[in-house]
Backbone as numpy.savetxt, mean C-alpha at the origin, in Angstrom:
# Nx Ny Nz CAx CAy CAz Cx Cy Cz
-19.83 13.63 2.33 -20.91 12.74 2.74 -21.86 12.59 1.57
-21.76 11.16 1.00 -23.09 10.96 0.22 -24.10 10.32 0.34
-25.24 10.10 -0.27 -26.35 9.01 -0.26 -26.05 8.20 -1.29
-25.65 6.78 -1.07 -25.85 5.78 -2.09 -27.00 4.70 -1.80
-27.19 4.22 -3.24 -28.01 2.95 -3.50 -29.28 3.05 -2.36
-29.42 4.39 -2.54 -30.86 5.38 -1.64 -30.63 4.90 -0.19
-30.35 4.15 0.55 -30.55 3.74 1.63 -29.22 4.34 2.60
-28.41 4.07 1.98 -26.74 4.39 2.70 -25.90 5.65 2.55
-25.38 6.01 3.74 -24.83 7.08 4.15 -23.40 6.64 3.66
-22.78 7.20 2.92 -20.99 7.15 2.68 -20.07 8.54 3.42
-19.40 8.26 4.29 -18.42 9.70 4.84 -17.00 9.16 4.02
-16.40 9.69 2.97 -14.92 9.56 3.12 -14.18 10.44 3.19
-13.21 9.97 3.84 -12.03 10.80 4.32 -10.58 10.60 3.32
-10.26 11.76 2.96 -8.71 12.00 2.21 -7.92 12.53 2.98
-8.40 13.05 3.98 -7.64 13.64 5.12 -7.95 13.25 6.93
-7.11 13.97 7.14 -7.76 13.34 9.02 -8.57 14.17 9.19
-9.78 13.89 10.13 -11.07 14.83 10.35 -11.76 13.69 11.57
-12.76 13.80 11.85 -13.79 13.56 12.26 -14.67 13.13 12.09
-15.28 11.94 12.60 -16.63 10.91 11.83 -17.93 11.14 12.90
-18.61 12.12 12.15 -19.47 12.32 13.34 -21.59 11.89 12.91
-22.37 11.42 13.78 -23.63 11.28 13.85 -24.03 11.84 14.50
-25.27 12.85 13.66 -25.96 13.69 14.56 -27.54 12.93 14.54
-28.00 12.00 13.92 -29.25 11.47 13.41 -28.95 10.02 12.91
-29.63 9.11 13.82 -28.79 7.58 13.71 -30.26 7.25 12.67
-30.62 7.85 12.21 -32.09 7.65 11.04 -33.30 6.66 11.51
-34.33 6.08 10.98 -35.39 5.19 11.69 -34.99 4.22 11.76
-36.12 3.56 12.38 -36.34 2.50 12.57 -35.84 1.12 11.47
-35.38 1.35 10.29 -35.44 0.72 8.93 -33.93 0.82 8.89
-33.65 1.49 9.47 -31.72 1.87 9.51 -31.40 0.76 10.52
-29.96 1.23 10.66 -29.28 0.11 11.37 -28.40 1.04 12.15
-27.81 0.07 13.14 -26.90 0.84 14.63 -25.66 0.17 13.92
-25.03 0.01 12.70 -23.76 -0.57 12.55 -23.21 -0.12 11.49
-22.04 0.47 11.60 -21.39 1.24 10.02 -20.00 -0.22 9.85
-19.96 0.10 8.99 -19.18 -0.84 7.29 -18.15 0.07 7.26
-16.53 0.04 7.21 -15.28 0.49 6.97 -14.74 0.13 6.02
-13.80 1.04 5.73 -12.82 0.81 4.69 -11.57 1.82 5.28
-10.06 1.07 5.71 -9.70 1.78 6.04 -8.15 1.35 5.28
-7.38 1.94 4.79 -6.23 2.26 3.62 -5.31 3.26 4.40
-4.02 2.25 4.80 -2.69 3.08 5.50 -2.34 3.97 4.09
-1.21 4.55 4.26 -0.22 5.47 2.86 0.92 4.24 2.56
0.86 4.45 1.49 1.98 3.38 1.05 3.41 3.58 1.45
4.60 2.74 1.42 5.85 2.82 1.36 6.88 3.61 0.24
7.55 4.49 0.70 8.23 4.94 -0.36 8.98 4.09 -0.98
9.56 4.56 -1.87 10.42 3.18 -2.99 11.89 3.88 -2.74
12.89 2.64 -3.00 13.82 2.69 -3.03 14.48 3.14 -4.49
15.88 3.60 -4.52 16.36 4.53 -5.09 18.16 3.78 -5.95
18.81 4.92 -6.27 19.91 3.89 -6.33 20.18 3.78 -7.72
21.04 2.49 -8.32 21.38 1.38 -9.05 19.69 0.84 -9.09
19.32 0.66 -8.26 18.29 -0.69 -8.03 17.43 -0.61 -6.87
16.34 0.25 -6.81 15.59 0.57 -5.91 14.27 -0.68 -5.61
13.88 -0.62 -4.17 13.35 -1.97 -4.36 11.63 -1.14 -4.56
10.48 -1.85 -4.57 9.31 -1.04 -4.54 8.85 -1.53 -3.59
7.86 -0.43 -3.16 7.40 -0.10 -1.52 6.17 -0.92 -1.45
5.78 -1.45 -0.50 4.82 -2.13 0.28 3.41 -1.30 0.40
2.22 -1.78 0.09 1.58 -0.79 -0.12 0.56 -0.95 1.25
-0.26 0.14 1.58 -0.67 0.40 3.43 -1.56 -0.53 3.09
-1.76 -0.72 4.76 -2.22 -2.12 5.10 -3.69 -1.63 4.68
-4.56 -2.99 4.23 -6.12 -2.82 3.74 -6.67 -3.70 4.87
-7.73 -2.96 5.42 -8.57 -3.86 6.20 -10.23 -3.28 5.74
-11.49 -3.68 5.62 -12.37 -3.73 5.51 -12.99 -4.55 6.49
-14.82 -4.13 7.02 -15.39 -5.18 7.38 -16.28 -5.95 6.84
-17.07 -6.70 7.11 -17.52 -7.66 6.53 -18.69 -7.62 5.61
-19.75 -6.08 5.96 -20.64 -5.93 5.41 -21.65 -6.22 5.67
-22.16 -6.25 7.14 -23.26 -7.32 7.56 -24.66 -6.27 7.21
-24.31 -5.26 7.30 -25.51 -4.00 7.39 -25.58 -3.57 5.66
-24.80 -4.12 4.84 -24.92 -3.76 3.87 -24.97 -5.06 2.26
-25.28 -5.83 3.08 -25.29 -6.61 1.83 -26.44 -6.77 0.86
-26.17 -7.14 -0.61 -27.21 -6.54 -1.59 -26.41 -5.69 -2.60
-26.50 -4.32 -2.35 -25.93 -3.32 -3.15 -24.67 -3.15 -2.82
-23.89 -3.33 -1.55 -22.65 -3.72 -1.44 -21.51 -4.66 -1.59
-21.11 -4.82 -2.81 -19.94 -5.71 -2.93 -18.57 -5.42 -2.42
-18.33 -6.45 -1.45 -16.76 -5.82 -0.77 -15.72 -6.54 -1.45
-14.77 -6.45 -1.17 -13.31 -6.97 -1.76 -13.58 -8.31 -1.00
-12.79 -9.17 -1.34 -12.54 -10.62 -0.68 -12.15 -10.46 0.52
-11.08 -9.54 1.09 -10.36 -9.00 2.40 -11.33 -9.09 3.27
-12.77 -8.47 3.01 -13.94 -8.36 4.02 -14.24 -9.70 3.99
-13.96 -10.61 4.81 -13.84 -11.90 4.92 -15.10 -11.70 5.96
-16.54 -12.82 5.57 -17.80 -13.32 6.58 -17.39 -13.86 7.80
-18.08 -13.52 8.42 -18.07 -14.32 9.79 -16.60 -14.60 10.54
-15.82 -13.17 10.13 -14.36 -13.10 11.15 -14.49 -11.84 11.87
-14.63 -12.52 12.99 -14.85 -11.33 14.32 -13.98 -10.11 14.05
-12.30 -10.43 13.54 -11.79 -8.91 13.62 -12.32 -8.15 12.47
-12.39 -8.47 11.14 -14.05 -7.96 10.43 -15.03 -7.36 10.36
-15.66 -7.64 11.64 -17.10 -7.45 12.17 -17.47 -5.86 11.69
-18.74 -5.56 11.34 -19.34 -4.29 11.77 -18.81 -3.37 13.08
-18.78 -2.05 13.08 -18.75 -1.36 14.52 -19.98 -0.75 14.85
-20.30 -0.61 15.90 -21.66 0.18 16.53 -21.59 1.55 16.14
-22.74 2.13 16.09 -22.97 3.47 15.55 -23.34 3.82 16.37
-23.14 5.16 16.71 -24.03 6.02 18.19 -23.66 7.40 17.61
-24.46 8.38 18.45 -24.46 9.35 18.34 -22.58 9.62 18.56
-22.21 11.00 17.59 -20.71 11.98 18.49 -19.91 11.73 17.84
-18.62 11.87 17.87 -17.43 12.33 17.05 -16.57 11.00 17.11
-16.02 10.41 16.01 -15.31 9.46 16.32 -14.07 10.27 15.39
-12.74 10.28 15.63 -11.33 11.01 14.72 -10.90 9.96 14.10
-10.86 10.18 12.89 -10.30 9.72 11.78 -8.71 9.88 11.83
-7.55 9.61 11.24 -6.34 9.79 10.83 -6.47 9.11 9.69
-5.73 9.81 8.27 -5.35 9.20 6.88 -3.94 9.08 7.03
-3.65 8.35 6.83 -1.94 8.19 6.99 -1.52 8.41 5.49
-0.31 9.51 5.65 0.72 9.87 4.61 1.41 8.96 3.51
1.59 9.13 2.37 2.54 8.44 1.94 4.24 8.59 2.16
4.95 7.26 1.89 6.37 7.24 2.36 7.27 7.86 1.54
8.26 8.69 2.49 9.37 9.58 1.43 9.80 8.47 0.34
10.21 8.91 -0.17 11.37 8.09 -1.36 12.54 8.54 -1.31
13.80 7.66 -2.05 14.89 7.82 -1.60 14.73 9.02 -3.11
15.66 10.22 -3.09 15.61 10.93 -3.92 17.63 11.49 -4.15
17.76 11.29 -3.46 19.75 11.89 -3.31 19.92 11.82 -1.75
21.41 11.38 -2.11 21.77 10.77 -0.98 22.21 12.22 -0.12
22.08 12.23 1.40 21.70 11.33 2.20 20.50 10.61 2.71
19.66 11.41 1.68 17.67 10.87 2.00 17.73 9.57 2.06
16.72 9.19 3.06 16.22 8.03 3.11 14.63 7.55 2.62
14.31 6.51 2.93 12.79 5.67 2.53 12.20 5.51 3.88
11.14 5.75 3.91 9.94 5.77 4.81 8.93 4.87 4.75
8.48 4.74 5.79 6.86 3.92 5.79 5.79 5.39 5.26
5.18 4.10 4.89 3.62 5.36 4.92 2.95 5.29 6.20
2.54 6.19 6.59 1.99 6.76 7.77 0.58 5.61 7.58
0.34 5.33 9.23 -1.31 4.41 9.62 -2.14 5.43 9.51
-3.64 4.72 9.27 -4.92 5.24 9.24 -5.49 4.42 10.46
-6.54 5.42 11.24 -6.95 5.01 11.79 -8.35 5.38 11.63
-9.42 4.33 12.61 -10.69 4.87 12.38 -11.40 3.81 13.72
-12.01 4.26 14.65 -11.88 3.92 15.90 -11.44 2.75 16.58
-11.54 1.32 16.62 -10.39 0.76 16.96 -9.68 -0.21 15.82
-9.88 0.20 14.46 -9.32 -0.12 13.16 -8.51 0.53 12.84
-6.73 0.18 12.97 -5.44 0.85 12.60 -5.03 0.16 11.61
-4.93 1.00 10.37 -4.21 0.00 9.27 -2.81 0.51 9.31
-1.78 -0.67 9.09 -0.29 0.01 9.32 0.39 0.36 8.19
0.94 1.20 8.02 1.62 2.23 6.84 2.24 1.11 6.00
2.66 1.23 4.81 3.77 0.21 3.97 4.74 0.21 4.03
5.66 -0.57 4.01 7.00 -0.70 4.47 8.20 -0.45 2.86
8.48 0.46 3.26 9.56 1.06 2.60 10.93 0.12 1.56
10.32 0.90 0.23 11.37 -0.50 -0.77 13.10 -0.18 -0.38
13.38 -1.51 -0.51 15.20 -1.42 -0.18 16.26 -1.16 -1.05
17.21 -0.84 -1.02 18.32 -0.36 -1.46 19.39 -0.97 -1.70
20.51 -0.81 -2.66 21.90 -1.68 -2.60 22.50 -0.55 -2.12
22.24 0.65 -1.91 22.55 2.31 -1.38 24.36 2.67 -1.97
24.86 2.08 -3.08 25.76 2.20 -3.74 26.66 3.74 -3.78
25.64 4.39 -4.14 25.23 5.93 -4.27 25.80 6.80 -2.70
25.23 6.01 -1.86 25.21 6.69 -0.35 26.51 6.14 0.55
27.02 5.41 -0.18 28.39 4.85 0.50 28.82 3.04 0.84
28.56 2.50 -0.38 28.67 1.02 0.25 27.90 0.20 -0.26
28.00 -1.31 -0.71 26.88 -2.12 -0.98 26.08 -2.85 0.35
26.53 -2.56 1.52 25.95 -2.75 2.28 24.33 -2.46 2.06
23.72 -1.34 2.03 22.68 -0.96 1.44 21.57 -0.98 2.55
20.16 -1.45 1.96 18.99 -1.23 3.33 18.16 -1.88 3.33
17.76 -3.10 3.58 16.59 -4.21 3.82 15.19 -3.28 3.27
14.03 -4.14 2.17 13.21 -3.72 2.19 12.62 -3.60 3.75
11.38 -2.69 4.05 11.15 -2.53 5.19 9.49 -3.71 5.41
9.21 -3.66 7.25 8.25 -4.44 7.14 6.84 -3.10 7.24
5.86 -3.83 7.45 4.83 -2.85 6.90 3.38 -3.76 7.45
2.28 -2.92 6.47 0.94 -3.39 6.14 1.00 -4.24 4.82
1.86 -3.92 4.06 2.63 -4.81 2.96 3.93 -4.61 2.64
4.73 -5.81 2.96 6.44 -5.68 2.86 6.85 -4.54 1.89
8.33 -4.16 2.29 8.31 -3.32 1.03 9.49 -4.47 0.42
9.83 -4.04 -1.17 11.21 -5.35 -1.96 12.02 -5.36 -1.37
13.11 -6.41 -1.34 14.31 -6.74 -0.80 15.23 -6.10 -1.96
16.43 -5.66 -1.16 17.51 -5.00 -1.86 17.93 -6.07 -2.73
18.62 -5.41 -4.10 19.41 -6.44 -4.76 20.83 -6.42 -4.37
21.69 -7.33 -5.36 22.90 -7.36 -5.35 23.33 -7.51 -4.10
22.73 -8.74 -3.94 22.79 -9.19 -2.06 23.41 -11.34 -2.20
23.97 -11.03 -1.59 24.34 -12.25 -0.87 24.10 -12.85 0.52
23.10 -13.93 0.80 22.42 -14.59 0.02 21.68 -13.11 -0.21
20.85 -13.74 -0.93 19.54 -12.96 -1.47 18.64 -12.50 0.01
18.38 -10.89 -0.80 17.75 -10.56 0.53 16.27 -10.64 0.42
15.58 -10.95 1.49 13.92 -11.16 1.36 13.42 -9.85 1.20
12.47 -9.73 0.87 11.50 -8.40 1.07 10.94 -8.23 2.26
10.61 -7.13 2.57 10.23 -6.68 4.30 8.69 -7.68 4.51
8.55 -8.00 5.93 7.38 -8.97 5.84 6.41 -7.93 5.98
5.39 -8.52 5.44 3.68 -7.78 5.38 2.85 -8.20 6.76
1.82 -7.59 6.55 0.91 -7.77 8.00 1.90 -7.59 9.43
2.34 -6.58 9.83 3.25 -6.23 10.40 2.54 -4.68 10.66
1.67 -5.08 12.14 1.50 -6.16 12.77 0.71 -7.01 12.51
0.31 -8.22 13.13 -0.45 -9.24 12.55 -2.40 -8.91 12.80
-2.98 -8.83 11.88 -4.79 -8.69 12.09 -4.88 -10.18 11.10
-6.28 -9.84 11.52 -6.69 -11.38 10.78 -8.62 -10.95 10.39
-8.82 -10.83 9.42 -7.78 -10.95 7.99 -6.88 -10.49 7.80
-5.80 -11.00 7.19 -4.35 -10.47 6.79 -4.41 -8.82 6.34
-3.48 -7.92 6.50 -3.78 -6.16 5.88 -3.14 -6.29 4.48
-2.06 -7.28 4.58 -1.38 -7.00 3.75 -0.22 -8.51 3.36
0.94 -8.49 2.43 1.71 -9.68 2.01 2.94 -8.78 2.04
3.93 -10.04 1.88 5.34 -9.80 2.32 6.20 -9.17 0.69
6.91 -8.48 0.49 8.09 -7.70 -0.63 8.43 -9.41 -1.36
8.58 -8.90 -2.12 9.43 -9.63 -2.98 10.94 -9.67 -2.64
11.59 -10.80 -3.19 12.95 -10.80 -2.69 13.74 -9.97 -3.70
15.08 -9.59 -3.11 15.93 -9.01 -4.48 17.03 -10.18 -5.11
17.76 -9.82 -5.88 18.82 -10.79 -6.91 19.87 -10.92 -6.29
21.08 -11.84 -6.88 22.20 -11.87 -6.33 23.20 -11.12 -7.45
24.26 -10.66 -7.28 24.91 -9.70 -7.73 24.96 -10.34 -8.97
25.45 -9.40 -9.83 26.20 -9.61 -10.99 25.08 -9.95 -12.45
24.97 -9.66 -13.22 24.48 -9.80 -14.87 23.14 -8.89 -14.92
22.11 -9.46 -14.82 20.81 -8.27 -14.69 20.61 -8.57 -13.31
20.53 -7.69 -13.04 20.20 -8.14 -11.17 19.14 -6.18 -11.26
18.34 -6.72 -10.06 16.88 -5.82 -9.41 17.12 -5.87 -8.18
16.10 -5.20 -7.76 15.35 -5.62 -5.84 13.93 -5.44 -6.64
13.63 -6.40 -5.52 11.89 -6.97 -5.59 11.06 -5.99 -5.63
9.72 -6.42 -6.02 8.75 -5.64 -6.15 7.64 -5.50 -4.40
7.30 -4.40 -4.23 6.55 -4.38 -2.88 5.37 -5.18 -2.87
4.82 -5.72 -1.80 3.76 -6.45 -1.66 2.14 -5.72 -1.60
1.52 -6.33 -1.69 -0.11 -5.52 -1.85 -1.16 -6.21 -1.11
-2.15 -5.65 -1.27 -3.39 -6.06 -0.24 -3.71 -7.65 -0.53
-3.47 -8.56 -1.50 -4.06 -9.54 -1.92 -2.87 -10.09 -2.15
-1.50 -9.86 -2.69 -0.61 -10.90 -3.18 0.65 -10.27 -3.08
1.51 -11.15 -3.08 3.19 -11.03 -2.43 3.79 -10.40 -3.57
4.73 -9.71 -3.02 5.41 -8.60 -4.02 6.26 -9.85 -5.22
6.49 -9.41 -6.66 7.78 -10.01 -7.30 8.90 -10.34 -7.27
9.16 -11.61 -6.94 10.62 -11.41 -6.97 11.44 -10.88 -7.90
12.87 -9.76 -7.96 13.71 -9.28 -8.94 13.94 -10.34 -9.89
14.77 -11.66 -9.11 14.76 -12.59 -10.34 14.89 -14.15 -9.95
14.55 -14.96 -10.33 13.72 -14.92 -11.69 12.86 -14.25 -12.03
11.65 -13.62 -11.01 10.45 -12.99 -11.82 10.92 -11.61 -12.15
9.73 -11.12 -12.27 9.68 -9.68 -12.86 9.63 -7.90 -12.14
9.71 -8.55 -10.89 9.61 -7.44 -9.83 8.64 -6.75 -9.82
7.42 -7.04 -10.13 6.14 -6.79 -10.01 5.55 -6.49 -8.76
5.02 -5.34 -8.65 4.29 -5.16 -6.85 2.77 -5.68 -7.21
2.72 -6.30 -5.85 1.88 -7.47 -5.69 0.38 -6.57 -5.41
-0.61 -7.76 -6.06 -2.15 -6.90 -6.76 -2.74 -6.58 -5.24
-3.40 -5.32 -5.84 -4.64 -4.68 -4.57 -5.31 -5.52 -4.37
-6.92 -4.59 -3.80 -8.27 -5.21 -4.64 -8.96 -4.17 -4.49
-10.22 -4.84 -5.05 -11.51 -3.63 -5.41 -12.49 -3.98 -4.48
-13.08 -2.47 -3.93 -14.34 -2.58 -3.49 -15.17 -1.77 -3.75
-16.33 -2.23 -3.21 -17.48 -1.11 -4.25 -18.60 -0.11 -2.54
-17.56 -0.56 -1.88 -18.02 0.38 -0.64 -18.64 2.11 -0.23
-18.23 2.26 -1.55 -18.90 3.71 -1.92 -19.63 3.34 -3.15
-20.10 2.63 -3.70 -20.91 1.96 -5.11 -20.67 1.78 -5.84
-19.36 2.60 -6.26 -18.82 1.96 -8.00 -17.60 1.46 -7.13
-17.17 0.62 -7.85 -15.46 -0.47 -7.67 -14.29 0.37 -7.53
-13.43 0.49 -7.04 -12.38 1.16 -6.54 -11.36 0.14 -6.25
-9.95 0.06 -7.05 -9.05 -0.75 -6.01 -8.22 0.39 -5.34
-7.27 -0.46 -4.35 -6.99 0.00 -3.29 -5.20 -1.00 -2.69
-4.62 0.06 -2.40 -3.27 -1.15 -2.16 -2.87 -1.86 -2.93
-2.10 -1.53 -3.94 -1.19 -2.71 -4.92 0.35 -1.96 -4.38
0.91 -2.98 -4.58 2.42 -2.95 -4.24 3.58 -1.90 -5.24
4.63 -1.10 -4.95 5.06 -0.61 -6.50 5.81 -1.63 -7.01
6.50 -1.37 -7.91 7.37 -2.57 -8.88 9.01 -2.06 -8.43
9.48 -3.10 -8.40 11.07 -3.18 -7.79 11.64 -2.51 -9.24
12.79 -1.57 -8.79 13.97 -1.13 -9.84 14.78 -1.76 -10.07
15.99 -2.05 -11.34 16.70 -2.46 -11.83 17.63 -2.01 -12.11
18.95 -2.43 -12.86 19.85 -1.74 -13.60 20.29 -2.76 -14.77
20.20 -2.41 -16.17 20.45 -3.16 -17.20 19.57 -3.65 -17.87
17.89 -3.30 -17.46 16.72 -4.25 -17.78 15.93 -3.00 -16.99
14.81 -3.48 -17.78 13.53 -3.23 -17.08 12.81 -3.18 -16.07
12.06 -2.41 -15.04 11.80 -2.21 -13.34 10.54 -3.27 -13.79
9.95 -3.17 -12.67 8.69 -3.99 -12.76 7.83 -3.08 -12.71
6.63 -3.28 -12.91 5.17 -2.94 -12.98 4.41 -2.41 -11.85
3.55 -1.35 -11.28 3.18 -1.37 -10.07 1.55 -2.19 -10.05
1.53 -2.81 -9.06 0.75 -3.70 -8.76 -0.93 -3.15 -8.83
-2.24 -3.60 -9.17 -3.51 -3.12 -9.60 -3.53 -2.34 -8.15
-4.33 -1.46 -8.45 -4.61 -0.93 -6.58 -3.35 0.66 -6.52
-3.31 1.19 -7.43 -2.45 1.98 -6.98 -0.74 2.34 -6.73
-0.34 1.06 -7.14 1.24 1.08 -7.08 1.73 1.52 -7.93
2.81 2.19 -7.85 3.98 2.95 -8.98 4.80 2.06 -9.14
5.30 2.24 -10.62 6.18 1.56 -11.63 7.36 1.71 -11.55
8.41 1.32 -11.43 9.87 1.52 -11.27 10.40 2.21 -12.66
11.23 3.13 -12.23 11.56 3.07 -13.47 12.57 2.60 -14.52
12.42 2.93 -15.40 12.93 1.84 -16.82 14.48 2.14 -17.39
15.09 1.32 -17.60 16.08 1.28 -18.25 16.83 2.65 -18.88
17.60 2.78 -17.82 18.61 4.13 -18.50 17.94 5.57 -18.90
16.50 6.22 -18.42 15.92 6.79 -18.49 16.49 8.05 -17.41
16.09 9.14 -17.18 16.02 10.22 -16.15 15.32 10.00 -15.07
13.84 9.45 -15.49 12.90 9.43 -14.79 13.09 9.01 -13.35
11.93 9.14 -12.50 12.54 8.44 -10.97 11.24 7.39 -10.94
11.36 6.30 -10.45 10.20 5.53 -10.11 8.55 5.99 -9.70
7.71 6.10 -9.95 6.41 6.58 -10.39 5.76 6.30 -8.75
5.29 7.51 -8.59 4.71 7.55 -7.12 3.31 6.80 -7.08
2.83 5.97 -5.99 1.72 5.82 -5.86 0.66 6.05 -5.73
-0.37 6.26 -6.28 -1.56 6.96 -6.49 -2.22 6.98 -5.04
-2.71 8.83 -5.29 -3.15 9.67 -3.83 -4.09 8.71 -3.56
-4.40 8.28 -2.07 -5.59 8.25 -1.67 -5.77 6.64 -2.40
-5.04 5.72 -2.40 -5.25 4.47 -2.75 -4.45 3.81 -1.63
-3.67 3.80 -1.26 -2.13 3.88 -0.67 -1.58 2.55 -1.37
-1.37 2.97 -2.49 -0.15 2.53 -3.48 1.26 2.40 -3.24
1.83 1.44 -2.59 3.04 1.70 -2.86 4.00 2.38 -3.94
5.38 3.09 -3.09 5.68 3.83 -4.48 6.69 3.03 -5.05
6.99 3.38 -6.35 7.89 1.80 -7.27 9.33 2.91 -6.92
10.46 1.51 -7.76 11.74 1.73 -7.59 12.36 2.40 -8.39
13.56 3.47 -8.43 14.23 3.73 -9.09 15.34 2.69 -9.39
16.14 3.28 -10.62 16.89 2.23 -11.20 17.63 2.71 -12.29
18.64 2.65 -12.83 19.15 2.83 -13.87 19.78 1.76 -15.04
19.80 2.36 -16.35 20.03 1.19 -17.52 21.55 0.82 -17.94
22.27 1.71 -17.39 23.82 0.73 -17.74 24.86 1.76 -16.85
26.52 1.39 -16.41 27.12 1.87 -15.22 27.12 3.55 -15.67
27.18 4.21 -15.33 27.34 5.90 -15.11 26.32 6.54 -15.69
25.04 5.92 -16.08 24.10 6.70 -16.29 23.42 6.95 -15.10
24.03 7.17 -14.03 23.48 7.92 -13.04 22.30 7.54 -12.09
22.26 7.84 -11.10 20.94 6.84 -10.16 20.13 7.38 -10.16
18.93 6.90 -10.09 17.57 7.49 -9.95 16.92 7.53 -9.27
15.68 8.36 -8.69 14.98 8.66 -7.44 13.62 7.45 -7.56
13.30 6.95 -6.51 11.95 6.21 -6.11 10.71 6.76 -5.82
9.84 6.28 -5.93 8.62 6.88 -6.25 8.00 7.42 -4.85
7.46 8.35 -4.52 6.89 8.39 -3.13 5.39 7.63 -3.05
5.08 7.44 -1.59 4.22 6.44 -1.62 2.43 7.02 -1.72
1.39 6.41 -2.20 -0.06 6.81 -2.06 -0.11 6.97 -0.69
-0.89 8.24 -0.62 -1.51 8.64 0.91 -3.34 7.44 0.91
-3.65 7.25 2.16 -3.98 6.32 2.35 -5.71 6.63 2.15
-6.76 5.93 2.67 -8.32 6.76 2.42 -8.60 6.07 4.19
-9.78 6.38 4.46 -10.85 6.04 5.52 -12.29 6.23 4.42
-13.35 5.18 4.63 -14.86 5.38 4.36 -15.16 4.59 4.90
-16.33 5.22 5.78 -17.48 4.82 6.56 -18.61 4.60 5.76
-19.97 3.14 5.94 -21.07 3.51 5.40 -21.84 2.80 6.26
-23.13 3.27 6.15 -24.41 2.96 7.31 -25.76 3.07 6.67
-26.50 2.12 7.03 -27.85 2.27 6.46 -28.76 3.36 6.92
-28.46 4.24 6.94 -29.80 5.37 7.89 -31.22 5.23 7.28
-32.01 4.33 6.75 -33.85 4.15 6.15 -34.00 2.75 5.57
């Protein structure tokens, strides 16, 4: 619990706990707290060509009790009721931080969502898990990016081409989150897509760059923070993509050991894709996903 910009109370949560008021402050305060609430990202896919994970859904409200010294992300969209401020009262309201998502690491493991955050009737939904050509695990059949708070990539080496898992899943308004990137069709450099993020749709493998799609920043605790970027889809023969601003992990790169780069704690970053750089150099593990945040703030003077 801190005091910012002298007037405002900040509680954040890295873990699940309890949001409690014992002293709703004077007359000069306000009966309405300001959220920020961040699911855990999607684990990343694994493989030949792992796709990158969807990063947890972002919802914020609008800021009505705090504007001035509070700059919110764009997400905190004015004058949209699901948005709105919540009432403050005295007593315990329970928090949940939702987990980040396994990653595929050796087969038979699978990819996960990141676990929801909740914060009283604000559920942000976990990220949806990057997809697979699952080569490794028995088959090109493989595993649809998953859907989420932000899609996770679509598998490559798919016919047609597979989409990325859809975002905002379930639907709030403002949007939590955007849909995976799609993956490639077989054969020459081929990827799976990059995961989607709080502000923009994951990369497609190809033509684009499999890039997980950008967070954003808010300054809800006083200095700027992003939050939710998508990870970057894996490859084989080429380069993974990038993980998206906000926390997303990077796929990893061309013929390397490495496994796709987990998403940063407490952002809920999707985690990026594994991937490897040419046939028998072996498959690589996906990134696990950012565990998610909760912050509350209130004017108490």
């Amino acid at each position: 619990i801190t005091t910012v910009d002298t007037n405002y109370k900040v509680h954040t949560f890295t873990g699940d706990g309890t949001f409690s008021v014992s002293n709703e402050g004077n007359a000069c305060g306000s009966n309405l707290v300001d959220y920020l609430v961040v699911a855990g990202g999607g684990g990343g896919g694994g493989g030949d060509e792992g796709g990158g994970a969807g990063a947890g859904g972002y919802r914020e409200s609008n800021c009505a009790t705090t504007s001035g010294p509070h700059t919110a992300s764009p997400l905190a969209a004015p004058n949209s009721p699901a948005s709105a401020s919540l009432p403050l009262s005295k007593g315990g309201y329970p928090i949940s931080v939702g987990a980040g998502g396994a990653a595929f690491t050796s087969c038979p493991s699978v990819t996960t969502n990141g676990g929801n955050s909740v914060f009283s009737t604000i559920t942000s939904a976990g990220g949806g898990f990057g997809g697979m050509w699952n080569h490794p695990c028995g088959g090109p059949s493989g595993k649809q990016g998953g859907p989420g708070g932000s899609g996770g990539g679509g598998k490559g080496w798919a016919t047609p081409i597979a989409p990325g898992g859809t975002g905002n899943t379930p639907p709030v308004s403002p949007a939590q989150g955007f849909d995976g990137g799609a993956g490639s069709l077989p054969g020459g450099t081929h990827g799976s897509g990059g995961g989607g993020g709080a502000t923009a749709v994951g990369v497609a493998a190809y033509p684009g760059s499999a890039n997980g799609g950008a967070g954003t920043a808010t300054c809800i605790s006083a200095s700027p923070v992003a939050f939710s970027g998508g990870g970057g889809g894996g490859a084989e023969n080429t380069a993974g993509g990038s993980g998206g601003s906000g926390g997303g992990g990077a796929a990893n790169c061309c013929g390397g050991s490495a496994a796709g780069t987990a998403g940063t704690t407490n952002t809920g970053g999707g985690g990026g894709g594994g991937g490897r750089g040419s046939p028998g150099a072996g498959t690589l593990a996906g990134g696990t996903g950012g565990s998610g945040k909760v912050v509350i703030r209130y004017k108490f003077q």
